[in-house]
Amino acid sequence: MRAMILAAGRGERMRPLTDHTPKPLLAVGGKPLIVWHIERLAQAGITEIVINHAHLGAQIEAALGDGDRWQVSISYSAESSALETAGGIAYALPLLGTQPFLVVNGDVYTDIDYAHLALPAGKLAHLVMVDNPPQHPAGDFGLVNGLLQEDASHKLTFSGVGVYHPDLFVTVTRGQPAKLAPLLKAAMRQQQVSGQHHAGVWHDIGTPERLKQLDEWLSRS
């Protein structure tokens, strides 16, 4: 299975840190956020990785190169301006192939075991859900009998890690911005989105304060 790391966001809430450094290259625990993902993907045996970028993308390519130092192969999907999540994935489909692929948000830190993620037969997406963090108490979707639902009494938060079938993006015009949530919700209404709950480590690095907290936590670990 191939993997894509989403790294095209501007990181407005991370300013001024992201004025001169792309968000995925911000360091925690002595290495850039995105390197943690690359290392975990390599450990899981996933060696073909696509990274999209827009803001300061040349820095990302210069820092990571072709991935040889991690025994992986990195391809880049350069966007002249950020295409949002679904738009970015659709734009990168020629690099991702025709089989289901893993997508990881570049601005999270997690110990999710990528080796054990797969797309069940007949589904368009499989999302990893986590407990709701303080900054997102309402959650995103409900997980009921292995299926995700838009309307549920109890909701969990989407971790930013999922496995997708290329067909999920068939309605997205390549090169045009598109959000992921509407595609997922439409597929959920057709019971085509499965999910699982991850109870382990997960951090959303959305602000400089949360970046600092994670860095301090990793330094103590």
Coordinates of N, CA, C and O in Angstrom, one line a residue, residues 43-172:
Q43 N 8.7 1.7 9.2 CA 8.7 0.6 10.1 C 7.5 -0.3 9.8 O 7.6 -1.5 10.1
A44 N 6.4 0.2 9.2 CA 5.3 -0.6 8.9 C 5.4 -1.2 7.5 O 4.5 -1.9 7.1
G45 N 6.5 -1.0 6.9 CA 6.7 -1.7 5.6 C 6.1 -0.9 4.4 O 6.0 -1.4 3.3
I46 N 5.7 0.3 4.7 CA 5.1 1.2 3.6 C 6.3 2.1 3.1 O 6.7 3.0 3.8
T47 N 6.7 1.8 1.9 CA 7.9 2.4 1.4 C 7.7 3.4 0.2 O 8.7 4.1 -0.2
E48 N 6.5 3.4 -0.3 CA 6.2 4.4 -1.4 C 5.3 5.5 -0.8 O 4.2 5.3 -0.5
I49 N 5.9 6.7 -0.7 CA 5.3 7.8 0.0 C 5.1 9.0 -1.0 O 6.1 9.4 -1.7
V50 N 4.0 9.6 -1.0 CA 3.7 10.8 -1.7 C 3.5 11.9 -0.7 O 2.8 11.8 0.3
I51 N 4.2 13.1 -0.9 CA 4.0 14.2 -0.1 C 3.5 15.4 -0.9 O 4.2 15.7 -1.9
N52 N 2.4 16.0 -0.6 CA 2.0 17.2 -1.3 C 2.5 18.4 -0.5 O 2.8 18.4 0.7
H53 N 2.7 19.5 -1.3 CA 3.2 20.8 -0.6 C 2.8 22.0 -1.4 O 2.5 21.9 -2.6
A54 N 2.7 23.1 -0.8 CA 2.4 24.4 -1.4 C 3.3 25.5 -0.8 O 4.3 25.9 -1.4
H55 N 2.9 25.8 0.5 CA 3.7 26.8 1.2 C 5.1 26.4 1.5 O 5.3 25.4 2.2
L56 N 6.1 27.1 1.0 CA 7.5 26.8 1.2 C 7.8 25.4 0.9 O 8.7 24.8 1.5
G57 N 7.2 24.9 -0.2 CA 7.4 23.5 -0.5 C 8.8 23.1 -0.9 O 9.2 22.0 -0.7
A58 N 9.6 24.0 -1.4 CA 10.9 23.7 -1.8 C 11.8 23.3 -0.6 O 12.7 22.5 -0.7
Q59 N 11.4 23.9 0.6 CA 12.1 23.5 1.8 C 11.9 22.1 2.2 O 12.8 21.4 2.7
I60 N 10.6 21.6 1.9 CA 10.3 20.2 2.3 C 11.1 19.3 1.4 O 11.6 18.3 1.9
E61 N 11.1 19.6 0.1 CA 11.9 18.7 -0.8 C 13.3 18.7 -0.5 O 14.0 17.6 -0.5
A62 N 13.9 19.9 -0.1 CA 15.3 19.9 0.2 C 15.6 19.2 1.5 O 16.7 18.6 1.6
A63 N 14.7 19.2 2.4 CA 15.0 18.5 3.7 C 14.8 17.0 3.6 O 15.6 16.3 4.3
L64 N 13.9 16.5 2.8 CA 13.6 15.1 2.8 C 14.2 14.4 1.6 O 14.4 13.2 1.7
G65 N 14.4 15.1 0.5 CA 15.0 14.4 -0.7 C 14.1 13.3 -1.2 O 12.9 13.4 -1.2
D66 N 14.8 12.3 -1.7 CA 14.0 11.2 -2.3 C 13.7 10.1 -1.3 O 13.1 9.1 -1.6
G67 N 14.0 10.3 0.0 CA 13.6 9.4 1.1 C 14.6 8.2 1.3 O 14.4 7.4 2.2
D68 N 15.7 8.2 0.5 CA 16.6 7.1 0.6 C 17.2 6.9 2.0 O 17.4 5.7 2.4
R69 N 17.4 8.0 2.8 CA 18.0 7.8 4.1 C 17.1 7.0 5.1 O 17.5 6.5 6.1
W70 N 15.8 6.9 4.7 CA 14.8 6.1 5.5 C 14.4 4.8 4.8 O 13.5 4.2 5.2
Q71 N 15.1 4.5 3.7 CA 14.8 3.3 2.9 C 13.4 3.4 2.4 O 12.7 2.4 2.3
V72 N 12.9 4.6 2.0 CA 11.6 4.7 1.3 C 11.8 5.5 0.0 O 12.9 6.1 -0.2
S73 N 10.8 5.6 -0.8 CA 10.8 6.4 -2.0 C 9.8 7.5 -1.9 O 8.6 7.2 -1.7
I74 N 10.2 8.7 -1.9 CA 9.3 9.8 -1.8 C 9.1 10.5 -3.1 O 10.0 10.9 -3.8
S75 N 7.8 10.7 -3.5 CA 7.4 11.5 -4.6 C 6.7 12.7 -4.1 O 6.0 12.7 -3.1
Y76 N 6.8 13.8 -4.9 CA 6.1 15.1 -4.4 C 5.0 15.5 -5.4 O 5.2 15.4 -6.6
S77 N 4.0 16.0 -4.8 CA 2.8 16.6 -5.5 C 2.8 18.0 -5.2 O 2.3 18.4 -4.1
A78 N 3.4 18.9 -6.1 CA 3.5 20.3 -5.8 C 2.2 21.0 -6.3 O 1.8 20.8 -7.4
E79 N 1.7 21.8 -5.3 CA 0.5 22.6 -5.6 C 0.8 24.1 -5.7 O 1.5 24.5 -4.7
S80 N 0.4 24.8 -6.7 CA 0.8 26.2 -6.8 C 0.1 27.0 -5.7 O 0.6 28.0 -5.2
S81 N -1.1 26.5 -5.3 CA -1.8 27.0 -4.1 C -2.5 25.8 -3.5 O -2.9 24.9 -4.2
A82 N -2.6 25.9 -2.2 CA -3.2 24.7 -1.4 C -4.6 24.4 -2.0 O -5.4 25.2 -2.1
L83 N -4.8 23.1 -2.2 CA -6.1 22.6 -2.8 C -7.0 22.0 -1.8 O -8.0 21.4 -2.1
E84 N -6.7 22.2 -0.5 CA -7.5 21.6 0.6 C -7.3 20.1 0.6 O -6.6 19.5 -0.3
T85 N -7.9 19.4 1.5 CA -7.6 17.9 1.7 C -8.0 17.1 0.5 O -7.2 16.4 -0.1
A86 N -9.3 17.1 0.1 CA -9.7 16.3 -1.0 C -9.1 16.7 -2.3 O -8.7 15.9 -3.1
G87 N -9.0 18.0 -2.5 CA -8.4 18.5 -3.7 C -6.9 18.1 -3.9 O -6.5 17.8 -4.9
G88 N -6.2 18.1 -2.7 CA -4.8 17.7 -2.8 C -4.6 16.3 -3.0 O -3.7 15.8 -3.8
I89 N -5.5 15.4 -2.4 CA -5.5 14.0 -2.7 C -5.8 13.7 -4.1 O -5.1 12.9 -4.8
A90 N -6.9 14.3 -4.7 CA -7.3 14.1 -6.0 C -6.2 14.5 -7.0 O -5.9 13.8 -8.0
Y91 N -5.5 15.6 -6.7 CA -4.4 16.0 -7.6 C -3.2 15.0 -7.6 O -2.5 14.9 -8.6
A92 N -3.1 14.3 -6.5 CA -1.9 13.4 -6.4 C -2.3 12.0 -6.8 O -1.4 11.1 -6.8
L93 N -3.5 11.7 -7.3 CA -3.9 10.4 -7.6 C -3.0 9.7 -8.7 O -2.8 8.5 -8.6
P94 N -2.5 10.4 -9.7 CA -1.6 9.8 -10.6 C -0.4 9.2 -9.9 O 0.2 8.2 -10.5
L95 N 0.0 9.7 -8.8 CA 1.2 9.2 -8.1 C 0.8 8.0 -7.1 O 1.6 7.3 -6.7
L96 N -0.5 8.0 -6.8 CA -1.0 7.1 -5.7 C -1.5 5.7 -6.3 O -1.6 4.8 -5.6
G97 N -1.8 5.7 -7.6 CA -2.3 4.5 -8.2 C -3.7 4.2 -8.1 O -4.5 5.1 -7.7
T98 N -4.1 3.0 -8.4 CA -5.6 2.6 -8.5 C -6.0 1.8 -7.3 O -7.2 1.5 -7.2
Q99 N -5.1 1.5 -6.4 CA -5.5 0.7 -5.2 C -5.7 1.6 -4.0 O -5.3 2.7 -4.0
P100 N -6.4 1.1 -3.0 CA -6.5 1.9 -1.7 C -5.2 2.3 -1.2 O -4.1 1.6 -1.3
F101 N -5.2 3.5 -0.6 CA -3.9 4.1 -0.1 C -4.2 4.8 1.3 O -5.3 5.1 1.6
L102 N -3.1 4.9 2.0 CA -3.1 5.5 3.3 C -2.8 7.0 3.2 O -2.0 7.4 2.5
V103 N -3.6 7.8 4.0 CA -3.3 9.2 4.1 C -3.1 9.6 5.5 O -3.9 9.2 6.4
V104 N -2.1 10.4 5.8 CA -1.8 10.9 7.1 C -1.6 12.4 7.1 O -0.9 13.0 6.3
N105 N -2.3 13.1 8.0 CA -2.1 14.5 8.2 C -0.7 14.8 8.7 O -0.3 14.2 9.7
G106 N 0.0 15.7 8.0 CA 1.3 16.0 8.4 C 1.5 16.7 9.7 O 2.6 16.8 10.3
D107 N 0.4 17.3 10.3 CA 0.4 18.1 11.5 C -0.1 17.4 12.7 O -0.6 18.0 13.6
V108 N -0.1 16.0 12.7 CA -0.4 15.3 13.9 C 0.8 14.4 14.3 O 1.7 14.2 13.5
Y109 N 0.8 14.1 15.6 CA 1.8 13.1 16.1 C 1.0 12.0 16.7 O 0.1 12.2 17.5
T110 N 1.4 10.7 16.3 CA 0.6 9.6 16.8 C 1.4 8.3 16.8 O 2.4 8.2 16.0
D111 N 1.0 7.3 17.6 CA 1.6 6.0 17.5 C 0.7 5.0 16.9 O 0.9 3.8 17.1
I112 N -0.2 5.4 16.1 CA -1.1 4.5 15.3 C -0.2 3.6 14.5 O 0.8 4.0 13.9
D113 N -0.5 2.3 14.5 CA 0.2 1.3 13.8 C -0.2 1.2 12.4 O -1.3 0.6 12.1
Y114 N 0.5 1.8 11.5 CA 0.1 1.9 10.1 C 0.0 0.5 9.4 O -0.7 0.3 8.5
A115 N 0.8 -0.4 9.9 CA 0.9 -1.7 9.3 C -0.5 -2.5 9.4 O -0.7 -3.4 8.6
H116 N -1.3 -2.1 10.4 CA -2.5 -2.9 10.6 C -3.8 -2.1 10.1 O -4.9 -2.5 10.4
L117 N -3.6 -1.1 9.2 CA -4.7 -0.4 8.6 C -5.0 -0.9 7.2 O -4.0 -1.2 6.5
A118 N -6.2 -1.1 6.9 CA -6.7 -1.6 5.6 C -8.1 -1.1 5.3 O -8.8 -0.8 6.2
L119 N -8.4 -1.1 4.1 CA -9.8 -0.8 3.7 C -10.6 -2.0 3.5 O -10.3 -2.8 2.6
P120 N -11.7 -2.2 4.3 CA -12.5 -3.3 4.1 C -13.2 -3.4 2.7 O -13.4 -2.3 2.1
A121 N -13.5 -4.6 2.3 CA -14.1 -4.7 0.9 C -15.4 -4.0 0.9 O -16.2 -4.0 1.8
G122 N -15.6 -3.3 -0.2 CA -16.8 -2.6 -0.5 C -16.9 -1.2 0.1 O -17.9 -0.5 0.0
K123 N -15.9 -0.8 0.8 CA -15.9 0.5 1.5 C -15.0 1.5 0.6 O -14.1 1.1 -0.1
L124 N -15.4 2.8 0.8 CA -14.6 3.9 0.1 C -13.6 4.5 1.0 O -12.7 5.1 0.6
A125 N -13.8 4.4 2.4 CA -12.9 5.0 3.3 C -12.9 4.2 4.6 O -13.9 3.7 5.0
H126 N -11.8 4.2 5.3 CA -11.7 3.7 6.7 C -10.9 4.7 7.5 O -9.7 4.9 7.2
L127 N -11.5 5.2 8.5 CA -10.9 6.3 9.3 C -10.5 5.8 10.7 O -11.3 5.1 11.3
V128 N -9.4 6.3 11.2 CA -9.0 6.1 12.6 C -9.5 7.3 13.4 O -9.2 8.4 13.1
M129 N -10.3 6.9 14.4 CA -10.9 7.9 15.3 C -10.3 7.9 16.7 O -9.8 6.9 17.1
V130 N -10.2 9.1 17.3 CA -9.6 9.2 18.7 C -10.6 9.9 19.6 O -11.6 10.5 19.2
D131 N -10.3 9.8 20.9 CA -11.1 10.5 21.9 C -11.0 12.0 21.6 O -10.0 12.5 21.1
N132 N -12.1 12.7 21.9 CA -12.2 14.2 21.6 C -11.2 14.9 22.5 O -11.2 14.9 23.7
P133 N -10.3 15.7 21.9 CA -9.4 16.5 22.6 C -10.0 17.8 23.2 O -11.1 18.1 22.7
P134 N -9.4 18.5 24.1 CA -10.1 19.6 24.7 C -10.4 20.7 23.7 O -11.4 21.4 23.8
Q135 N -9.6 20.8 22.6 CA -9.9 21.9 21.6 C -11.0 21.5 20.6 O -11.4 22.3 19.8
H136 N -11.5 20.2 20.7 CA -12.5 19.8 19.8 C -13.5 18.8 20.5 O -13.6 17.7 20.2
P137 N -14.2 19.3 21.5 CA -15.0 18.5 22.4 C -16.2 17.8 21.8 O -16.7 16.8 22.2
A138 N -16.7 18.4 20.7 CA -17.9 17.9 20.1 C -17.7 16.7 19.1 O -18.6 16.0 18.8
G139 N -16.4 16.5 18.8 CA -16.1 15.4 17.9 C -16.5 15.6 16.5 O -17.0 16.7 16.1
D140 N -16.3 14.6 15.6 CA -16.7 14.6 14.2 C -17.7 13.7 13.8 O -18.7 14.1 13.2
F141 N -17.5 12.4 14.0 CA -18.4 11.3 13.6 C -18.6 10.3 14.7 O -17.8 10.1 15.5
G142 N -19.8 9.6 14.6 CA -20.0 8.5 15.5 C -19.5 7.2 14.9 O -19.6 7.0 13.7
L143 N -19.1 6.3 15.8 CA -18.6 5.0 15.3 C -19.6 4.0 15.9 O -19.6 3.7 17.1
V144 N -20.4 3.3 15.1 CA -21.4 2.4 15.5 C -21.2 1.1 14.7 O -21.4 1.1 13.5
N145 N -20.9 0.0 15.4 CA -20.8 -1.3 14.8 C -19.8 -1.2 13.6 O -20.0 -1.9 12.6
G146 N -18.7 -0.5 13.8 CA -17.7 -0.5 12.8 C -17.9 0.5 11.7 O -17.0 0.6 10.8
L147 N -19.0 1.1 11.6 CA -19.3 2.1 10.6 C -19.4 3.5 11.2 O -19.8 3.7 12.3
L148 N -19.0 4.5 10.4 CA -19.0 5.9 10.8 C -20.3 6.5 10.4 O -20.8 6.3 9.3
Q149 N -20.9 7.3 11.3 CA -22.1 8.0 11.0 C -22.0 9.5 11.3 O -21.4 9.9 12.3
E150 N -22.6 10.3 10.4 CA -22.6 11.7 10.6 C -23.4 12.1 11.8 O -23.0 13.0 12.6
D151 N -24.6 11.5 12.0 CA -25.4 11.8 13.2 C -25.4 10.7 14.2 O -25.8 9.5 13.8
A152 N -24.9 10.9 15.3 CA -24.8 9.9 16.4 C -24.8 10.6 17.7 O -24.4 11.8 17.8
S153 N -25.3 9.9 18.7 CA -25.4 10.6 20.1 C -24.0 10.8 20.7 O -23.8 11.8 21.4
H154 N -23.0 10.0 20.3 CA -21.7 10.2 20.8 C -20.7 10.2 19.6 O -20.7 9.3 18.8
K155 N -19.9 11.2 19.5 CA -19.0 11.3 18.4 C -17.5 11.3 18.9 O -17.2 11.7 20.0
L156 N -16.7 10.8 18.0 CA -15.2 10.8 18.2 C -14.6 11.8 17.3 O -15.3 12.3 16.4
T157 N -13.3 12.0 17.4 CA -12.6 13.0 16.5 C -11.8 12.2 15.5 O -11.1 11.2 15.8
F158 N -11.9 12.6 14.3 CA -11.1 12.0 13.2 C -9.6 12.4 13.4 O -9.2 13.5 13.6
S159 N -8.8 11.4 13.4 CA -7.4 11.5 13.8 C -6.6 12.2 12.6 O -5.4 12.6 12.9
G160 N -7.1 12.2 11.4 CA -6.3 12.6 10.3 C -5.6 11.5 9.6 O -4.8 11.7 8.7
V161 N -5.9 10.3 10.1 CA -5.3 9.1 9.5 C -6.4 8.2 8.9 O -7.4 7.9 9.6
G162 N -6.3 7.9 7.6 CA -7.4 7.1 7.0 C -6.8 6.3 5.8 O -5.8 6.7 5.2
V163 N -7.6 5.3 5.4 CA -7.3 4.6 4.1 C -8.5 4.9 3.2 O -9.6 4.8 3.6
Y164 N -8.1 5.2 1.9 CA -9.2 5.6 1.0 C -9.1 4.9 -0.3 O -8.0 4.5 -0.8
H165 N -10.2 4.7 -1.0 CA -10.2 4.1 -2.3 C -10.2 5.3 -3.3 O -10.9 6.3 -3.0
P166 N -9.5 5.2 -4.4 CA -9.5 6.4 -5.3 C -10.9 6.8 -5.8 O -11.1 8.0 -6.1
D167 N -11.9 5.9 -5.8 CA -13.2 6.2 -6.2 C -13.9 7.2 -5.4 O -14.9 7.9 -5.8
L168 N -13.4 7.4 -4.1 CA -14.0 8.4 -3.3 C -13.9 9.8 -3.9 O -14.7 10.7 -3.6
F169 N -12.9 10.0 -4.7 CA -12.6 11.3 -5.2 C -13.0 11.5 -6.7 O -12.6 12.5 -7.3
V170 N -13.9 10.6 -7.2 CA -14.2 10.7 -8.6 C -15.0 12.0 -8.9 O -14.9 12.4 -10.1
T171 N -15.6 12.6 -8.0 CA -16.4 13.8 -8.3 C -15.5 15.1 -8.2 O -16.0 16.2 -8.5
V172 N -14.3 15.0 -7.7 CA -13.4 16.1 -7.6 C -12.7 16.5 -8.9 O -12.1 15.6 -9.5

